[in-house]
mmCIF file of C-alpha atoms and ligand atoms in Angstrom:
data_model
loop_
_atom_site.group_PDB
_atom_site.id
_atom_site.type_symbol
_atom_site.label_atom_id
_atom_site.label_comp_id
_atom_site.label_asym_id
_atom_site.label_seq_id
_atom_site.Cartn_x
_atom_site.Cartn_y
_atom_site.Cartn_z
ATOM 1 C CA MET A 1 23.825 -5.253 -3.443
ATOM 2 C CA GLN A 2 25.301 -5.228 -6.461
ATOM 3 C CA LEU A 3 22.324 -6.801 -8.420
ATOM 4 C CA LEU A 4 19.762 -4.376 -7.382
ATOM 5 C CA GLU A 5 22.106 -1.552 -8.237
ATOM 6 C CA ASN A 6 22.847 -2.604 -11.298
ATOM 7 C CA ALA A 7 19.037 -3.733 -12.276
ATOM 8 C CA ILE A 8 17.841 0.112 -10.963
ATOM 9 C CA LEU A 9 20.800 1.790 -13.603
ATOM 10 C CA GLU A 10 19.508 0.112 -16.127
ATOM 11 C CA ARG A 11 16.315 -0.908 -16.092
ATOM 12 C CA GLY A 12 14.913 2.079 -13.104
ATOM 13 C CA ARG A 13 14.179 5.777 -14.429
ATOM 14 C CA VAL A 14 13.694 8.734 -12.456
ATOM 15 C CA LYS A 15 10.268 10.787 -12.708
ATOM 16 C CA ASP A 16 9.720 14.077 -11.577
ATOM 17 C CA GLY A 17 13.045 13.992 -9.478
ATOM 18 C CA GLU A 18 11.879 12.438 -6.447
ATOM 19 C CA VAL A 19 10.597 9.004 -8.209
ATOM 20 C CA LEU A 20 12.227 6.591 -9.240
ATOM 21 C CA LYS A 21 10.196 3.954 -11.105
ATOM 22 C CA VAL A 22 11.344 0.324 -10.644
ATOM 23 C CA ASP A 23 7.888 -1.463 -12.434
ATOM 24 C CA ALA A 24 10.612 -2.769 -15.469
ATOM 25 C CA PHE A 25 11.505 -5.458 -12.645
ATOM 26 C CA LEU A 26 10.118 -4.977 -9.263
ATOM 27 C CA ASN A 27 6.725 -3.484 -8.591
ATOM 28 C CA HIS A 28 4.638 -3.800 -12.224
ATOM 29 C CA GLN A 29 6.478 -6.753 -14.551
ATOM 30 C CA MET A 30 8.191 -8.489 -11.060
ATOM 31 C CA ASP A 31 12.107 -10.241 -12.333
ATOM 32 C CA VAL A 32 11.686 -12.993 -10.256
ATOM 33 C CA ALA A 33 14.849 -14.713 -10.747
ATOM 34 C CA LEU A 34 16.320 -10.663 -9.557
ATOM 35 C CA ILE A 35 13.913 -11.229 -6.165
ATOM 36 C CA ASN A 36 14.803 -14.588 -5.356
ATOM 37 C CA GLU A 37 18.174 -13.305 -4.926
ATOM 38 C CA LEU A 38 16.280 -10.159 -3.408
ATOM 39 C CA GLY A 39 15.145 -12.744 -1.036
ATOM 40 C CA LYS A 40 17.629 -14.378 -0.059
ATOM 41 C CA GLU A 41 19.760 -11.558 0.693
ATOM 42 C CA PHE A 42 17.533 -10.740 3.436
ATOM 43 C CA PHE A 43 17.184 -14.401 4.679
ATOM 44 C CA ARG A 44 21.375 -14.577 4.706
ATOM 45 C CA ARG A 45 21.342 -11.179 6.899
ATOM 46 C CA PHE A 46 17.928 -12.165 8.979
ATOM 47 C CA GLN A 47 18.393 -15.606 9.331
ATOM 48 C CA ASP A 48 19.804 -15.623 12.772
ATOM 49 C CA GLN A 49 16.754 -13.789 14.245
ATOM 50 C CA GLY A 50 14.407 -16.436 15.002
ATOM 51 C CA VAL A 51 11.429 -14.996 12.124
ATOM 52 C CA THR A 52 8.889 -16.616 12.635
ATOM 53 C CA LYS A 53 6.321 -14.707 10.356
ATOM 54 C CA ILE A 54 6.845 -11.235 6.936
ATOM 55 C CA LEU A 55 4.578 -8.711 7.309
ATOM 56 C CA THR A 56 4.325 -6.631 4.460
ATOM 57 C CA ILE A 57 1.132 -3.664 2.502
ATOM 58 C CA GLU A 58 -0.225 -4.232 -0.170
ATOM 59 C CA ALA A 59 0.682 -3.920 -2.879
ATOM 60 C CA SER A 60 4.417 -4.192 -3.899
ATOM 61 C CA GLY A 61 5.388 -5.689 -1.283
ATOM 62 C CA ILE A 62 3.457 -8.933 -1.525
ATOM 63 C CA GLY A 63 5.067 -10.444 -4.384
ATOM 64 C CA ILE A 64 8.916 -9.362 -2.674
ATOM 65 C CA ALA A 65 8.062 -10.658 1.232
ATOM 66 C CA CYS A 66 6.526 -13.941 -0.585
ATOM 67 C CA ILE A 67 9.756 -14.689 -2.238
ATOM 68 C CA THR A 68 11.318 -13.870 0.777
ATOM 69 C CA ALA A 69 9.277 -16.219 2.978
ATOM 70 C CA GLN A 70 10.349 -18.897 1.193
ATOM 71 C CA HIS A 71 13.679 -18.943 2.068
ATOM 72 C CA PHE A 72 12.818 -18.360 5.897
ATOM 73 C CA GLY A 73 10.019 -21.179 5.467
ATOM 74 C CA VAL A 74 7.566 -19.009 7.598
ATOM 75 C CA PRO A 75 3.568 -17.076 6.372
ATOM 76 C CA VAL A 76 2.965 -13.711 5.060
ATOM 77 C CA VAL A 77 0.878 -11.164 6.192
ATOM 78 C CA PHE A 78 -0.512 -8.495 4.378
ATOM 79 C CA ALA A 79 -1.624 -5.125 5.848
ATOM 80 C CA LYS A 80 -4.593 -4.361 3.527
ATOM 81 C CA LYS A 81 -5.015 -1.052 2.205
ATOM 82 C CA THR A 82 -8.587 -0.430 2.358
ATOM 83 C CA GLN A 83 -11.682 -1.609 5.674
ATOM 84 C CA SER A 84 -12.387 -5.027 3.756
ATOM 85 C CA ARG A 85 -15.930 -6.836 4.582
ATOM 86 C CA ASN A 86 -13.766 -9.829 4.397
ATOM 87 C CA ILE A 87 -12.195 -9.404 7.755
ATOM 88 C CA ASP A 88 -14.208 -10.819 10.698
ATOM 89 C CA GLY A 89 -13.156 -10.581 14.506
ATOM 90 C CA GLU A 90 -10.779 -8.547 16.091
ATOM 91 C CA VAL A 91 -9.153 -6.167 13.855
ATOM 92 C CA LEU A 92 -5.259 -3.939 14.461
ATOM 93 C CA THR A 93 -5.506 -0.320 12.307
ATOM 94 C CA SER A 94 -3.035 2.065 12.078
ATOM 95 C CA GLN A 95 -3.067 4.950 9.399
ATOM 96 C CA VAL A 96 -0.482 5.663 7.450
ATOM 97 C CA THR A 97 0.873 8.347 4.203
ATOM 98 C CA SER A 98 0.810 7.960 0.391
ATOM 99 C CA PHE A 99 4.316 9.749 -0.899
ATOM 100 C CA THR A 100 2.984 8.210 -3.936
ATOM 101 C CA HIS A 101 -0.658 9.248 -4.578
ATOM 102 C CA GLN A 102 -0.390 11.954 -1.407
ATOM 103 C CA ARG A 103 -3.176 10.727 0.301
ATOM 104 C CA ASN A 104 -3.876 9.131 3.289
ATOM 105 C CA TYR A 105 -5.555 5.817 3.961
ATOM 106 C CA ASP A 106 -5.742 3.070 6.713
ATOM 107 C CA ILE A 107 -4.307 0.117 7.314
ATOM 108 C CA ILE A 108 -5.648 -3.045 8.825
ATOM 109 C CA VAL A 109 -4.310 -6.604 9.355
ATOM 110 C CA SER A 110 -6.878 -9.238 11.310
ATOM 111 C CA ALA A 111 -5.209 -9.612 15.238
ATOM 112 C CA ARG A 112 -5.334 -13.394 14.013
ATOM 113 C CA PHE A 113 -2.901 -13.569 12.610
ATOM 114 C CA LEU A 114 -0.076 -11.835 14.256
ATOM 115 C CA ASP A 115 0.614 -13.263 17.463
ATOM 116 C CA PRO A 116 2.257 -11.888 21.129
ATOM 117 C CA SER A 117 5.057 -15.017 20.605
ATOM 118 C CA ASP A 118 5.796 -13.681 16.739
ATOM 119 C CA ARG A 119 9.132 -12.804 15.922
ATOM 120 C CA VAL A 120 8.015 -10.310 12.772
ATOM 121 C CA LEU A 121 10.532 -9.393 10.175
ATOM 122 C CA LEU A 122 9.130 -6.296 7.646
ATOM 123 C CA ILE A 123 9.260 -6.113 4.141
ATOM 124 C CA ASP A 124 8.620 -3.753 1.895
ATOM 125 C CA ASP A 125 10.140 -2.427 -1.739
ATOM 126 C CA PHE A 126 10.767 1.218 -0.269
ATOM 127 C CA LEU A 127 11.633 3.334 2.268
ATOM 128 C CA ALA A 128 11.039 6.775 1.857
ATOM 129 C CA LYS A 129 9.709 9.190 4.267
ATOM 130 C CA GLY A 130 8.270 5.411 6.422
ATOM 131 C CA SER A 131 5.724 6.159 7.131
ATOM 132 C CA ALA A 132 4.436 2.786 5.362
ATOM 133 C CA MET A 133 6.956 1.460 7.671
ATOM 134 C CA LEU A 134 5.720 2.962 11.102
ATOM 135 C CA GLY A 135 2.213 2.181 9.961
ATOM 136 C CA LEU A 136 3.521 -1.507 10.170
ATOM 137 C CA ILE A 137 5.213 -0.899 13.283
ATOM 138 C CA SER A 138 1.730 0.382 14.831
ATOM 139 C CA LEU A 139 0.151 -2.859 13.627
ATOM 140 C CA VAL A 140 2.545 -4.820 15.195
ATOM 141 C CA GLN A 141 3.448 -3.544 18.307
ATOM 142 C CA GLN A 142 -0.920 -3.183 19.206
ATOM 143 C CA SER A 143 -0.554 -7.035 18.848
ATOM 144 C CA GLY A 144 2.646 -8.152 21.159
ATOM 145 C CA ALA A 145 4.573 -9.226 18.897
ATOM 146 C CA GLN A 146 8.484 -8.909 18.298
ATOM 147 C CA ILE A 147 9.875 -6.813 15.605
ATOM 148 C CA VAL A 148 12.912 -8.623 14.294
ATOM 149 C CA GLY A 149 13.854 -6.212 11.882
ATOM 150 C CA ALA A 150 12.365 -3.959 8.840
ATOM 151 C CA GLY A 151 14.775 -5.749 5.345
ATOM 152 C CA ILE A 152 14.190 -2.894 2.998
ATOM 153 C CA CYS A 153 14.935 -2.807 -1.523
ATOM 154 C CA ILE A 154 15.354 0.709 -2.590
ATOM 155 C CA GLU A 155 15.874 2.995 0.421
ATOM 156 C CA LYS A 156 15.947 6.822 -0.143
ATOM 157 C CA GLY A 157 19.356 7.856 2.146
ATOM 158 C CA PHE A 158 18.754 11.103 1.660
ATOM 159 C CA ASP A 159 14.579 10.899 2.635
ATOM 160 C CA VAL A 160 14.285 11.065 6.154
ATOM 161 C CA GLY A 161 11.954 6.998 6.980
ATOM 162 C CA GLY A 162 15.452 5.598 6.865
ATOM 163 C CA GLU A 163 16.621 7.765 10.676
ATOM 164 C CA ALA A 164 12.698 7.716 11.995
ATOM 165 C CA ILE A 165 13.113 4.330 11.759
ATOM 166 C CA ARG A 166 16.204 3.337 13.035
ATOM 167 C CA SER A 167 16.108 6.127 15.348
ATOM 168 C CA LEU A 168 13.084 3.553 16.703
ATOM 169 C CA GLY A 169 16.258 0.922 17.577
ATOM 170 C CA ILE A 170 14.654 -1.107 14.707
ATOM 171 C CA HIS A 171 17.825 -3.283 13.144
ATOM 172 C CA VAL A 172 16.787 -2.044 8.781
ATOM 173 C CA GLU A 173 18.194 -3.550 5.975
ATOM 174 C CA SER A 174 18.442 -1.893 3.062
ATOM 175 C CA LEU A 175 19.920 -3.440 -0.370
ATOM 176 C CA ALA A 176 20.223 -0.836 -2.117
ATOM 177 C CA VAL A 177 20.429 3.230 -0.801
ATOM 178 C CA ILE A 178 20.335 5.883 -2.886
ATOM 179 C CA LYS A 179 21.770 9.018 -1.731
ATOM 180 C CA GLU A 180 21.324 11.159 -4.794
ATOM 181 C CA MET A 181 19.264 11.829 -7.529
ATOM 182 C CA GLN A 182 19.495 14.675 -9.009
ATOM 183 C CA ASN A 183 19.053 15.289 -13.212
ATOM 184 C CA GLY A 184 17.986 11.066 -13.214
ATOM 185 C CA GLN A 185 21.259 10.590 -11.814
ATOM 186 C CA ILE A 186 21.041 7.415 -9.344
ATOM 187 C CA VAL A 187 23.473 7.555 -6.707
ATOM 188 C CA PHE A 188 24.317 5.087 -3.721
ATOM 189 C CA ASP A 189 25.320 4.978 -0.406
ATOM 190 C CA HIS A 190 27.163 2.232 1.088
ATOM 191 C CA GLU A 191 27.893 4.041 4.335
ATOM 192 C CA ILE A 192 24.537 2.112 5.489
ATOM 193 C CA GLU A 193 24.728 -0.860 3.589
ATOM 194 C CA PRO A 194 26.665 -3.434 6.369
ATOM 195 C CA ALA A 195 27.921 -6.477 3.819
HETATM 196 P P1 5GP B 1 7.365 5.900 2.959
HETATM 197 O O1 5GP B 1 5.878 5.307 3.280
HETATM 198 O O2 5GP B 1 8.564 5.541 3.485
HETATM 199 O O3 5GP B 1 7.208 7.088 2.254
HETATM 200 O O4 5GP B 1 7.080 5.409 1.114
HETATM 201 C C1 5GP B 1 7.242 3.895 0.534
HETATM 202 C C2 5GP B 1 6.292 3.976 0.074
HETATM 203 O O5 5GP B 1 6.155 4.940 -0.379
HETATM 204 C C3 5GP B 1 6.319 2.437 -0.725
HETATM 205 O O6 5GP B 1 5.365 1.479 -0.275
HETATM 206 C C4 5GP B 1 6.138 2.389 -2.260
HETATM 207 O O7 5GP B 1 5.612 1.832 -3.155
HETATM 208 C C5 5GP B 1 6.318 4.066 -2.177
HETATM 209 N N1 5GP B 1 7.403 4.355 -2.381
HETATM 210 C C6 5GP B 1 7.722 5.610 -1.774
HETATM 211 N N2 5GP B 1 9.243 5.817 -3.101
HETATM 212 C C7 5GP B 1 8.869 5.601 -4.203
HETATM 213 C C8 5GP B 1 9.497 5.825 -5.106
HETATM 214 O O8 5GP B 1 10.417 6.957 -5.383
HETATM 215 N N3 5GP B 1 9.138 5.101 -5.945
HETATM 216 C C9 5GP B 1 8.481 4.254 -6.059
HETATM 217 N N4 5GP B 1 8.161 3.226 -7.089
HETATM 218 N N5 5GP B 1 7.246 4.295 -5.392
HETATM 219 C C10 5GP B 1 7.970 4.924 -3.715
#
């Protein structure tokens, strides 16, 4: 998606060779008008899938998921990263390895908010090694709901996550796919972006 690629080139920064900082517009300061265009694009790509719920992971996914959800007219559920005392009743959990923080943590969601009749769209800011997505996929599978696909803002196409998730038969739509980012130079891959 050209708009997002331009934002990455103009406002993103490559840190330590492998981390792309997009905190100027996506996951710290948030460019709401831009994110609204991303939400519209996710809607365009998944509008025929009968989505009933959007599932994301705190914290960076929440804003993107909420703006996207307004286009679908469905609620957002976000997986929490710690065992919260505010969750009562049955909970679903899985484990995620954080790429950016280099540690493992549990994610948790109340079973009340994922019903077997739900058709769930997963949304996140990045897809890198795939651990966050695999954690969300596990939560949905435990609930008995259907996964209709995964909407990713930025996929690191050179990393293993895209293949890991697609090989499960999950329909992944990434709005920008990075082929390489060596020496601070970002090169996009348009091969696996369908539209
Ligand atoms: P994965 O679990 O696929 O390895 O990584 C996905 C998660 O790690 C995303 O939720 C995102 O927050 C974070 N992440 C992975 N790579 C990057 C990156 O290059 N930049 C930023 N800002 N976050 C990243």
